[in-house]
Coordinates of N, CA and C and ligand atoms in Angstrom, one line a residue:
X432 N 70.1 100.2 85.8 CA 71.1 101.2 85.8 C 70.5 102.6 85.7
X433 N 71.0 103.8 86.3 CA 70.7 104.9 86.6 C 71.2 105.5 85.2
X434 N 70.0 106.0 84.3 CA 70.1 106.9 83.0 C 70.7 108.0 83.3
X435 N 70.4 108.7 84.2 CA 70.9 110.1 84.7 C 72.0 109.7 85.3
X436 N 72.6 109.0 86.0 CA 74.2 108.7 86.6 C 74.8 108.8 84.8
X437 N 74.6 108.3 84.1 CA 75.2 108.0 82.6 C 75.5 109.2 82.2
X438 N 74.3 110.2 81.8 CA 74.2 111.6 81.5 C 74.9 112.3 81.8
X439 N 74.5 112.5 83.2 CA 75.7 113.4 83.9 C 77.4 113.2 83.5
X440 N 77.8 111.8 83.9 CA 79.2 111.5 83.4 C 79.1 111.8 82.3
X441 N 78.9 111.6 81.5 CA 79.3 112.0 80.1 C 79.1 113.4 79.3
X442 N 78.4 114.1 80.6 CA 78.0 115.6 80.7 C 79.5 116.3 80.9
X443 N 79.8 115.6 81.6 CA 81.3 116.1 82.8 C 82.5 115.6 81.3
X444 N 82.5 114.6 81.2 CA 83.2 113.7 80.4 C 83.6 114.7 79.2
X445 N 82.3 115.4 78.4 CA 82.3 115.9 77.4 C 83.1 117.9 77.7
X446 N 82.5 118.1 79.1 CA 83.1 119.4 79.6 C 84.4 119.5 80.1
X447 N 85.2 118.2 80.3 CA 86.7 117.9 80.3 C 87.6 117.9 79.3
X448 N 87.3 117.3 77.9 CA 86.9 117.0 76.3 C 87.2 118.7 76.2
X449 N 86.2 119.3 76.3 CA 86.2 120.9 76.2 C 87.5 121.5 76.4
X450 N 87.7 121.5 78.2 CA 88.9 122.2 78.6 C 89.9 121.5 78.3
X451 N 90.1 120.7 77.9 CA 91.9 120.2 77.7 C 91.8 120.1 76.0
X452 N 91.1 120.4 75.4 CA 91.1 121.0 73.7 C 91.5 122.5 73.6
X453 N 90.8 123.3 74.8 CA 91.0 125.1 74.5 C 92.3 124.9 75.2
X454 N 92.7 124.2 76.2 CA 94.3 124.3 77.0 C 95.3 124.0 76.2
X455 N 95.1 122.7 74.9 CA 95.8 122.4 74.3 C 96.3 121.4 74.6
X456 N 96.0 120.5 75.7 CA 96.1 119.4 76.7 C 95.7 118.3 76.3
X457 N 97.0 116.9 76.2 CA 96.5 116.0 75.9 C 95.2 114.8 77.0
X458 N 94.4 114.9 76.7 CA 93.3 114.3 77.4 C 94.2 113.3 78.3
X459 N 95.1 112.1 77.7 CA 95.1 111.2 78.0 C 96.6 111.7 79.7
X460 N 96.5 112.4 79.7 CA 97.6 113.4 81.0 C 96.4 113.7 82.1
X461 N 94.8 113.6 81.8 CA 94.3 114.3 82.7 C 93.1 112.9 83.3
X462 N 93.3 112.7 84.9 CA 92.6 111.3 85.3 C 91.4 111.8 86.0
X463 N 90.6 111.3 85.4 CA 89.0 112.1 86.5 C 89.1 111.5 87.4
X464 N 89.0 111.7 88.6 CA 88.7 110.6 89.8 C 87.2 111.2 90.5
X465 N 85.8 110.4 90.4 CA 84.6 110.5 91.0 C 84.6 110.6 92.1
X466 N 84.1 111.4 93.1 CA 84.2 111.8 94.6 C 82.8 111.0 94.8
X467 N 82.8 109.7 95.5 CA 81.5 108.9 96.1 C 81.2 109.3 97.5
X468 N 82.2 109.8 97.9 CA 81.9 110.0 99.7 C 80.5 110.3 99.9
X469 N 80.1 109.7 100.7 CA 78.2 109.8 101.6 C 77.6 109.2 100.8
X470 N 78.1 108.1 99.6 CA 77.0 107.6 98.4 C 77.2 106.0 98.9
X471 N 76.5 104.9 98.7 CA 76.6 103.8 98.9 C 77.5 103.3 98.1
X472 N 78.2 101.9 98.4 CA 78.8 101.2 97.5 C 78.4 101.1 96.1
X473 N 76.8 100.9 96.0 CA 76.2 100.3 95.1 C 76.6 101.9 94.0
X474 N 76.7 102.6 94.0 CA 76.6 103.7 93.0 C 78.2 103.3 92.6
X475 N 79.4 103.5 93.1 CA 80.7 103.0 93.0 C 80.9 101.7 92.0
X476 N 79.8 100.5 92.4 CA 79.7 99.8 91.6 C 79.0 100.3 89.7
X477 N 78.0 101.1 89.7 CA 77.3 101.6 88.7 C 78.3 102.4 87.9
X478 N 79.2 103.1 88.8 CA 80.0 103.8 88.0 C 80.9 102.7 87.2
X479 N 81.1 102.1 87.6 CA 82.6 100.8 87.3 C 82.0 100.6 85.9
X480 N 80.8 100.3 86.3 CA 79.7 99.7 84.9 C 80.0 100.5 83.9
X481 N 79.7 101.9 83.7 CA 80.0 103.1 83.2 C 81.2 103.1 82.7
X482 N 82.3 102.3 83.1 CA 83.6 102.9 82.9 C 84.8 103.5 83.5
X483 N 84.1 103.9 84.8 CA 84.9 104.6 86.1 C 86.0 103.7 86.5
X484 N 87.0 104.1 87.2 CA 88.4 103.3 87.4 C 89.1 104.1 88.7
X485 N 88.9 105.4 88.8 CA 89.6 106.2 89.6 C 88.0 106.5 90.5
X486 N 88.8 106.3 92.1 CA 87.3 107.0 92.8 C 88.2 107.7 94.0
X487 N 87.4 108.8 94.3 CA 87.5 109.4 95.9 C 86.9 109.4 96.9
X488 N 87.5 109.0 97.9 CA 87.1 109.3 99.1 C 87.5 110.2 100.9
X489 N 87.0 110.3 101.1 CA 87.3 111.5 101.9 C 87.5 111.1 104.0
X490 N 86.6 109.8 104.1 CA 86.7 109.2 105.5 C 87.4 108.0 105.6
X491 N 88.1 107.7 106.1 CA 88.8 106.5 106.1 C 87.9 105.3 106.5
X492 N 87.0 105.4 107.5 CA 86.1 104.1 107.7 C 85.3 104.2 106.3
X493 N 84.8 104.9 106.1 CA 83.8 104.9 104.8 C 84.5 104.2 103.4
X494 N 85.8 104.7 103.2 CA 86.5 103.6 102.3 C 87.0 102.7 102.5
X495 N 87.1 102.4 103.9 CA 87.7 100.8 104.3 C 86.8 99.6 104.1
X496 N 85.4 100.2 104.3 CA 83.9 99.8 104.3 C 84.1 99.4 102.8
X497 N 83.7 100.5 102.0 CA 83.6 100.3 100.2 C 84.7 99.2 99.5
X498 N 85.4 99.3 100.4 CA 86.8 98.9 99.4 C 86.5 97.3 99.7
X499 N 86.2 97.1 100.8 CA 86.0 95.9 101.5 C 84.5 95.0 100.6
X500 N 83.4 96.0 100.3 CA 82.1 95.6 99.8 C 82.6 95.4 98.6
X501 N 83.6 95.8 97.7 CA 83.7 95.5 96.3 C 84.9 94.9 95.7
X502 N 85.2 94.3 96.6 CA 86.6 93.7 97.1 C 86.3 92.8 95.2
X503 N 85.3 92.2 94.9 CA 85.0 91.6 93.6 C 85.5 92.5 91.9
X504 N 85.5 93.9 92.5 CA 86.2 94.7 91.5 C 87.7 95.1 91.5
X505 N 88.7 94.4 91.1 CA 89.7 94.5 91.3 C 90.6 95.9 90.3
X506 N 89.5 96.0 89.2 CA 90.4 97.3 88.9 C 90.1 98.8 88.9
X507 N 89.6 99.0 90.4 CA 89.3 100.2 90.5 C 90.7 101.1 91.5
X508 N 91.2 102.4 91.5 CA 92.0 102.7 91.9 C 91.1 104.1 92.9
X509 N 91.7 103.8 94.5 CA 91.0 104.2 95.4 C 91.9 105.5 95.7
X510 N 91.0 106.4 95.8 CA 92.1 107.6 96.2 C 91.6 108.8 97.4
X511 N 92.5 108.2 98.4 CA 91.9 108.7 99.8 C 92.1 110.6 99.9
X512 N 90.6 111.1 99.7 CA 91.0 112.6 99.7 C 91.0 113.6 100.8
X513 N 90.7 112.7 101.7 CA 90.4 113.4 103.4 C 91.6 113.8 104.2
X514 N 91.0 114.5 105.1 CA 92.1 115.0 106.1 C 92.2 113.4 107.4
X515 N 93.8 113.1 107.1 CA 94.2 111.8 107.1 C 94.6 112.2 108.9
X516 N 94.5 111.4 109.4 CA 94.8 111.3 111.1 C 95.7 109.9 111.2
X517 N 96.8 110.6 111.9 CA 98.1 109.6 112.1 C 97.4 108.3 112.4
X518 N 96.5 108.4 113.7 CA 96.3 106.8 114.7 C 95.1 106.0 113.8
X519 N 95.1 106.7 112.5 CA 94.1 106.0 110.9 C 95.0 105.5 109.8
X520 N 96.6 106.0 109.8 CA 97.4 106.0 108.8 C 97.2 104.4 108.5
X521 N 97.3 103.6 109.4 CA 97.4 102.2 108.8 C 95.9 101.6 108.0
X522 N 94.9 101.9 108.6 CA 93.8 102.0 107.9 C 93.9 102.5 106.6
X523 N 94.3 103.4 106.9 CA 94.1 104.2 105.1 C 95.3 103.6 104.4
X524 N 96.4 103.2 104.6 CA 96.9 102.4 103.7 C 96.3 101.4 103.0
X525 N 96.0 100.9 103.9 CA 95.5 99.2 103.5 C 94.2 99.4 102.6
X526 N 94.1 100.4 102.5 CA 92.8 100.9 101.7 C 92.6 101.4 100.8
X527 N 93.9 102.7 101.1 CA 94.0 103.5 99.8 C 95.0 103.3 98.9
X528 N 94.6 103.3 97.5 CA 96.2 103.1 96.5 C 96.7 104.3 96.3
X529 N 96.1 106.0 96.7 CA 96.8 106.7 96.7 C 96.2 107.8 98.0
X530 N 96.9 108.4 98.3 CA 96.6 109.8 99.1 C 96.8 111.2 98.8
X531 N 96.1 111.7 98.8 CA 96.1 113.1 98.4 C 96.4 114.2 99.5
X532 N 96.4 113.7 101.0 CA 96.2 114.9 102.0 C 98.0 114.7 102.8
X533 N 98.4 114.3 102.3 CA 99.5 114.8 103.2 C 100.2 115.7 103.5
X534 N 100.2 116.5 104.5 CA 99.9 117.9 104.9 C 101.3 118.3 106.3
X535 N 101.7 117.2 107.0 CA 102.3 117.2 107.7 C 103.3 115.9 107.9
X536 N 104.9 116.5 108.0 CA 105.8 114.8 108.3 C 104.8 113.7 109.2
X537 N 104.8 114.4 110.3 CA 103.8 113.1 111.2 C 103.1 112.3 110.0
X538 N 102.3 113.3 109.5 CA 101.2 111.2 108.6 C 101.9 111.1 107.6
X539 N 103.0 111.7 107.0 CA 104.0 111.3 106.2 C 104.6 110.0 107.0
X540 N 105.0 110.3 108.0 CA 105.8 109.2 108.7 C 105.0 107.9 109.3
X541 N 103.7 108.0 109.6 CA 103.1 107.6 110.1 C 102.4 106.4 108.5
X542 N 101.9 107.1 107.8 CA 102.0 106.5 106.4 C 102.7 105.4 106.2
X543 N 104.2 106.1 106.3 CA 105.1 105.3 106.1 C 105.4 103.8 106.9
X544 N 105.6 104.4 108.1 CA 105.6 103.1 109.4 C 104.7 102.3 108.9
X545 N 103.5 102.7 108.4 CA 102.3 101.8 108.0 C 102.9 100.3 107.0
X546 N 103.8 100.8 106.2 CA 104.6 99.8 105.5 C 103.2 99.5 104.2
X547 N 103.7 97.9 104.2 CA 102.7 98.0 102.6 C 103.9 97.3 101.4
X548 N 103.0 96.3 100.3 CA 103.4 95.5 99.7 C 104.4 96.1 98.8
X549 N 103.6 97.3 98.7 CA 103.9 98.3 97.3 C 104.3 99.9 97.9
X550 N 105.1 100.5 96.7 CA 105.3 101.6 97.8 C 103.5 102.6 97.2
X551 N 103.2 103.3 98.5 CA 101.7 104.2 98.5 C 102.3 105.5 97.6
X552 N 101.6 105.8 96.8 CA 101.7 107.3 96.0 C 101.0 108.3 96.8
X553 N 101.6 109.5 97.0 CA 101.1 110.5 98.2 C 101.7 111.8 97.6
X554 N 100.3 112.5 97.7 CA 100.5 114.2 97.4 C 100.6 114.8 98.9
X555 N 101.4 116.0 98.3 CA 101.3 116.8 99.3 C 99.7 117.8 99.2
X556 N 99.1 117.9 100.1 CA 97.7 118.7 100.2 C 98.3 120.3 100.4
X557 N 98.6 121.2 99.4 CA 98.5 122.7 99.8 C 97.5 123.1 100.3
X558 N 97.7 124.2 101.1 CA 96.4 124.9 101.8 C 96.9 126.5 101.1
X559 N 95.5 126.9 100.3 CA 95.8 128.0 99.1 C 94.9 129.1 100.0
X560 N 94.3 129.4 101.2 CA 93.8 130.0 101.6 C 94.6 130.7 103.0
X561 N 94.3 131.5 103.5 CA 95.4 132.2 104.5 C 95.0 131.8 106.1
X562 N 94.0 130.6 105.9 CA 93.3 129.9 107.2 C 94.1 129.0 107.7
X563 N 94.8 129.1 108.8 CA 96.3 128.1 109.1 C 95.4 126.7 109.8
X564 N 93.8 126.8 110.0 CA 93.3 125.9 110.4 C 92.6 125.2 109.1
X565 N 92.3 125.1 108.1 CA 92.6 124.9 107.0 C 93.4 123.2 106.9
X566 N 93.2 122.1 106.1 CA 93.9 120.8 105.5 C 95.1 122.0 104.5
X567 N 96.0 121.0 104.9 CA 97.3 121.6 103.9 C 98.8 122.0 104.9
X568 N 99.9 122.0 104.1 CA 100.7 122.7 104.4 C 100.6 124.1 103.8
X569 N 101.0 125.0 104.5 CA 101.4 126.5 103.5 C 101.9 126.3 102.7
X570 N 102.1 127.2 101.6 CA 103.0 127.4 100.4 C 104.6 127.1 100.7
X571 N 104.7 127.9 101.7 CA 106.3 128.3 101.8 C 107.3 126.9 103.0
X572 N 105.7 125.9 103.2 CA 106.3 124.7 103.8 C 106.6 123.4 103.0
X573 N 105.9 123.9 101.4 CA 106.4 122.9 101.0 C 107.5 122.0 100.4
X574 N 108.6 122.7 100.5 CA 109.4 122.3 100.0 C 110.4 121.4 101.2
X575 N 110.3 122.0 102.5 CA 110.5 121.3 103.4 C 109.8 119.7 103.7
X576 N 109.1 119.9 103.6 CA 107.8 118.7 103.8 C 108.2 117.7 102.4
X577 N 108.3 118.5 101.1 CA 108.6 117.6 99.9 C 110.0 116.8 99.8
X578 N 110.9 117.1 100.7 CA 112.1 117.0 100.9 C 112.3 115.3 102.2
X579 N 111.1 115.8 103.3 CA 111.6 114.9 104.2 C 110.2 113.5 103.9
X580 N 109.4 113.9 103.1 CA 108.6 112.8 102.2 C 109.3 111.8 101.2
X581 N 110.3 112.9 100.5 CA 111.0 111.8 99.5 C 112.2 111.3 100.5
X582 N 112.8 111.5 101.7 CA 113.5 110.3 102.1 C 112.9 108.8 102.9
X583 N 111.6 109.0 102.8 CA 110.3 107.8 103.5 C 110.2 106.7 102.1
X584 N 111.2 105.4 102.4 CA 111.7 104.4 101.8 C 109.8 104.0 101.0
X585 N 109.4 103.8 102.0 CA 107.4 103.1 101.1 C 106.5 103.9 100.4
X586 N 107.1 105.6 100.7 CA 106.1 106.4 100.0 C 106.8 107.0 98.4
X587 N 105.8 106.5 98.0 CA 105.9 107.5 96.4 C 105.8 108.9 96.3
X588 N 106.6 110.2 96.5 CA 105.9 111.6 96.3 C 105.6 111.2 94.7
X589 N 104.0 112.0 94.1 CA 103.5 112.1 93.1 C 103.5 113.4 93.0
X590 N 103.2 114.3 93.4 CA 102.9 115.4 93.2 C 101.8 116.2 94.4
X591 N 101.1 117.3 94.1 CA 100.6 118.1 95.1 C 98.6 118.4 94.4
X592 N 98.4 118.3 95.6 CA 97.0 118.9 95.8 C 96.6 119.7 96.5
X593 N 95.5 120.4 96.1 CA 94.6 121.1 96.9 C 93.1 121.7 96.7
X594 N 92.7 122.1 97.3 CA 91.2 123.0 97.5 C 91.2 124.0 96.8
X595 N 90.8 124.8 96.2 CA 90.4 126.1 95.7 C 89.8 127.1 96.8
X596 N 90.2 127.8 97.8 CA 89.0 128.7 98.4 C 87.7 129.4 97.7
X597 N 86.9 129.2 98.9 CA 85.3 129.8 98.4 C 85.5 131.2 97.7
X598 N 86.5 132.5 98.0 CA 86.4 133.5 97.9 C 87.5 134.7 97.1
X599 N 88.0 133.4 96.1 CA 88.8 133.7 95.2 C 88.7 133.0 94.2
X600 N 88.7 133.5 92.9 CA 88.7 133.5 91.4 C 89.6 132.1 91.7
X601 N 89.0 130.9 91.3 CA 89.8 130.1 91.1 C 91.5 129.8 90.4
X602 N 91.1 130.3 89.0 CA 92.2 130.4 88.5 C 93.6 131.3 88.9
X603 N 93.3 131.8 90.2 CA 94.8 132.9 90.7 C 94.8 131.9 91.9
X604 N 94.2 131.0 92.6 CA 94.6 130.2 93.3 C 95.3 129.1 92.9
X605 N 94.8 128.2 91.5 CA 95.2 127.7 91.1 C 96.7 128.0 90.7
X606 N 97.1 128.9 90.4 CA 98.3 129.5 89.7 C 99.5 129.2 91.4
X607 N 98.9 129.6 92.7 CA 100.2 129.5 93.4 C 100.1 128.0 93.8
X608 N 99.4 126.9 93.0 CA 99.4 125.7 93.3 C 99.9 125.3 92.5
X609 N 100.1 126.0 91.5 CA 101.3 125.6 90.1 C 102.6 125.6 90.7
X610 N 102.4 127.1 91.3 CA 104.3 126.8 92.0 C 104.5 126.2 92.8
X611 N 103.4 125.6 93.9 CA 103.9 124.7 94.3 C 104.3 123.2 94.0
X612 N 103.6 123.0 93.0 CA 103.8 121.9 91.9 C 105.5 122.2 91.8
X613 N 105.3 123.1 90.9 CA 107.2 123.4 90.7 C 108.4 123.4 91.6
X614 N 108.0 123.5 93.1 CA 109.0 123.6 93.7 C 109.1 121.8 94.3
X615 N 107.9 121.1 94.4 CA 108.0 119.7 94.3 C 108.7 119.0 93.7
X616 N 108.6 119.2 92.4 CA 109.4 118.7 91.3 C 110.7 119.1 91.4
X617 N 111.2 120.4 91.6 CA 112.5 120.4 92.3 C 113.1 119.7 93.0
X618 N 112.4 118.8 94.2 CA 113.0 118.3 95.1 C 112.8 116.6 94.1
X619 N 111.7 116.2 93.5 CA 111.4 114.9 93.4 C 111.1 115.3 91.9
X620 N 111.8 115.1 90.7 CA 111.6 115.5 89.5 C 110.3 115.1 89.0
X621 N 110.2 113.1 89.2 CA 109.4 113.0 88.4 C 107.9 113.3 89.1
X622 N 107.7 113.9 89.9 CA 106.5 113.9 91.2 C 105.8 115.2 89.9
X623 N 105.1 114.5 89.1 CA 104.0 115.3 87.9 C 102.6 115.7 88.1
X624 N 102.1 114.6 89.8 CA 101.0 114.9 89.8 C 100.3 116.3 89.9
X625 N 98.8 116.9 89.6 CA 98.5 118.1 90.2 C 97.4 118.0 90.2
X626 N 96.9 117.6 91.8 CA 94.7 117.0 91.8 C 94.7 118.4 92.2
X627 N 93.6 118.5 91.5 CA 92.7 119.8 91.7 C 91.4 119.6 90.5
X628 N 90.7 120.6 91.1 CA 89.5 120.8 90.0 C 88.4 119.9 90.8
X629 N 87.4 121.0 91.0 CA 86.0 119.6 91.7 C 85.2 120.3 90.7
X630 N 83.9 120.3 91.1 CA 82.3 120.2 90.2 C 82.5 121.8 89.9
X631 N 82.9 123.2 90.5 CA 82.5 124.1 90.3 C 84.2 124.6 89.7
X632 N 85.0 123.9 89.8 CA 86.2 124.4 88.8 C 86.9 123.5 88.0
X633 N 86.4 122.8 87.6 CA 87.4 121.8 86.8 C 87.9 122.4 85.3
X634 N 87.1 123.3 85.2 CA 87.7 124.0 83.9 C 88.8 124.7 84.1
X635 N 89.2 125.4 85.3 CA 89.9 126.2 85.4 C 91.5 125.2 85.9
X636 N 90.7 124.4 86.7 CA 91.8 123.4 87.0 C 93.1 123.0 85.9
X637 N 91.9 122.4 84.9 CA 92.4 121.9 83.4 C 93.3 122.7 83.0
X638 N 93.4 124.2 82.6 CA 93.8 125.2 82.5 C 95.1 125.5 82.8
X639 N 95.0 125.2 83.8 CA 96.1 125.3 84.8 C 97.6 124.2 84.8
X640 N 96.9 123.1 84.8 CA 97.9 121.8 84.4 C 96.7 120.8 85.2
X641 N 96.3 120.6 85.7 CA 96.1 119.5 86.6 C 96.2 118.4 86.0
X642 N 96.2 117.0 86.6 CA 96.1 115.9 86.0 C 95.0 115.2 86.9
X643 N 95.2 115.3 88.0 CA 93.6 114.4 88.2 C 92.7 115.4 88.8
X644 N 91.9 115.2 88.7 CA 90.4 116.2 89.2 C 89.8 115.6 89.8
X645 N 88.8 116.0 91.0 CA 88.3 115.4 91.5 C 86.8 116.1 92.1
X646 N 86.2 114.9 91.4 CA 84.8 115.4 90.9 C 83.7 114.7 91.5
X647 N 82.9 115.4 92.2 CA 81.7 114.9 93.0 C 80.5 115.0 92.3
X648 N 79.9 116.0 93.1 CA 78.3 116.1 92.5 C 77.7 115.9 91.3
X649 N 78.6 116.7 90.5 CA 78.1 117.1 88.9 C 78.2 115.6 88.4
X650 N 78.8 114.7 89.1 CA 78.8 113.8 88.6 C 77.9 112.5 89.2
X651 N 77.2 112.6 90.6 CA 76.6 111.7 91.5 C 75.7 112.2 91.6
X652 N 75.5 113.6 91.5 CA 74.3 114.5 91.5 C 74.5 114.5 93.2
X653 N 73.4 115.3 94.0 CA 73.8 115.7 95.0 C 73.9 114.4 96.5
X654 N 74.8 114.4 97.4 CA 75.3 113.8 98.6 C 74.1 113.4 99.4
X655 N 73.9 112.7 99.5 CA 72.8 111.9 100.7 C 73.2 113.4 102.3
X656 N 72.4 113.5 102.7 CA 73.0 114.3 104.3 C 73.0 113.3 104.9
X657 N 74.5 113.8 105.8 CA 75.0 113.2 106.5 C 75.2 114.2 108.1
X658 N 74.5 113.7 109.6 CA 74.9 114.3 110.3 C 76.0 113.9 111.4
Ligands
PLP1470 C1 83.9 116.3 98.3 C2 85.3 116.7 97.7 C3 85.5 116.9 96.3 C4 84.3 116.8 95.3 O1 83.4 117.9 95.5 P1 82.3 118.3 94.4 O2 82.1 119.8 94.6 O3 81.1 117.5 94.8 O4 82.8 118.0 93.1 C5 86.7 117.1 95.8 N1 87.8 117.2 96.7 C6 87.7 117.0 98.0 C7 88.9 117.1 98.9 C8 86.4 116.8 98.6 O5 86.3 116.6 99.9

């Protein structure tokens, strides 16, 4: 087992510990979820060792692959964080126990058609930046979009996610992802979720409300390149 996989987590672990003590935040409200994408099974597995339970991933073949190699660990919860494509929706069901990127009715609906034992938990993905090419709905679409999610019989609305842009103070981004949190909840009360926070904001995330975070590097150390 990798000493430095250990370190790290419990580096992050301890700097989570931190921000939800100065927030006032009860720990057990806030779910790390490890971003593996471009890392092999075998690390997914090390983490498990460690204690890991929530993982991310970002390509639909790459977690259909993983999910498939560790088919032996039954209590890990897979959380598809990529920009999701309708003619994949069935793929990524079958794979993912939650989704984070739903961004448009199409893979809301498409999601849905997918069907499934259980109903799938699904955030809406905000897009907090003013790039309409950008993963996400706008601000001002979400409540439309939260509206025609919660009448889709197999999907769970959870709550809302998003990115932070490169070129803003995180924490003022984070803030109109709060409201969009709020206006979700308006339409779907108990919909509490709010993923946010990666390697270079999770403090501010914390801060903010989030509940799961979603954490890469700082925690796998850096991504294999991938071309
Ligand atoms: C890769 C990725 C992360 C994790 O990024 P790090 O900076 O390595 O923590 C989080 N969220 C999404 C959507 C990602 O694609």
């Amino acid at each position: 087992m990798d000493t430095a996989l250990a370190d790290r987590l419990a580096a992050v672990d301890a700097r989570i510990q931190d921000a939800a003590r100065s927030a006032g935040r009860d720990l057990a409200d806030i779910t790390r979820i490890v971003v593996t994408k471009f890392h092999p099974a075998s690390l997914v597995s090390d983490l498990h060792a460690l204690g890991v339970r929530d993982v991310g991933e970002n390509r639909q073949q790459e977690l259909t692959a993983k999910r498939a190699e560790l088919v032996g660990i039954p209590d890990l919860t897979w959380h598809f964080i990529g920009q999701a494509q309708t003619n994949k929706a069935r793929a990524v069901r079958a794979a993912a126990d939650a989704v984070h990127s739903v961004d448009r009715d199409r893979i809301a609906d498409a999601l849905d058609a997918a069907g499934g034992d259980a109903p799938l938990d699904v955030l809406l993905q905000v897009n907090l930046t003013d790039d309409v090419g950008r993963g996400g709905v706008a601000p001002d679409g979400v409540e439309a979009l939260a509206t025609h999610v919660a009448e889709l019989s197999s999907l769970r609305l959870r709550g809302v996610m998003a990115v932070a842009p490169l070129d803003e103070e995180p924490a003022r981004a984070f803030e109109r992802l709060r409201r969009s949190a709020d206006t979700v909840r308006s339409v779907v009360p108990d919909a509490l979720w709010i993923s946010a926070g990666m390697t270079g904001d999770f403090p501010e995330a914390i801060a903010m409300g989030a509940t799961h975070l979603r954490i890469g590097s700082a925690i796998t150390g850096p991504r294999p390149v991938r071309d």
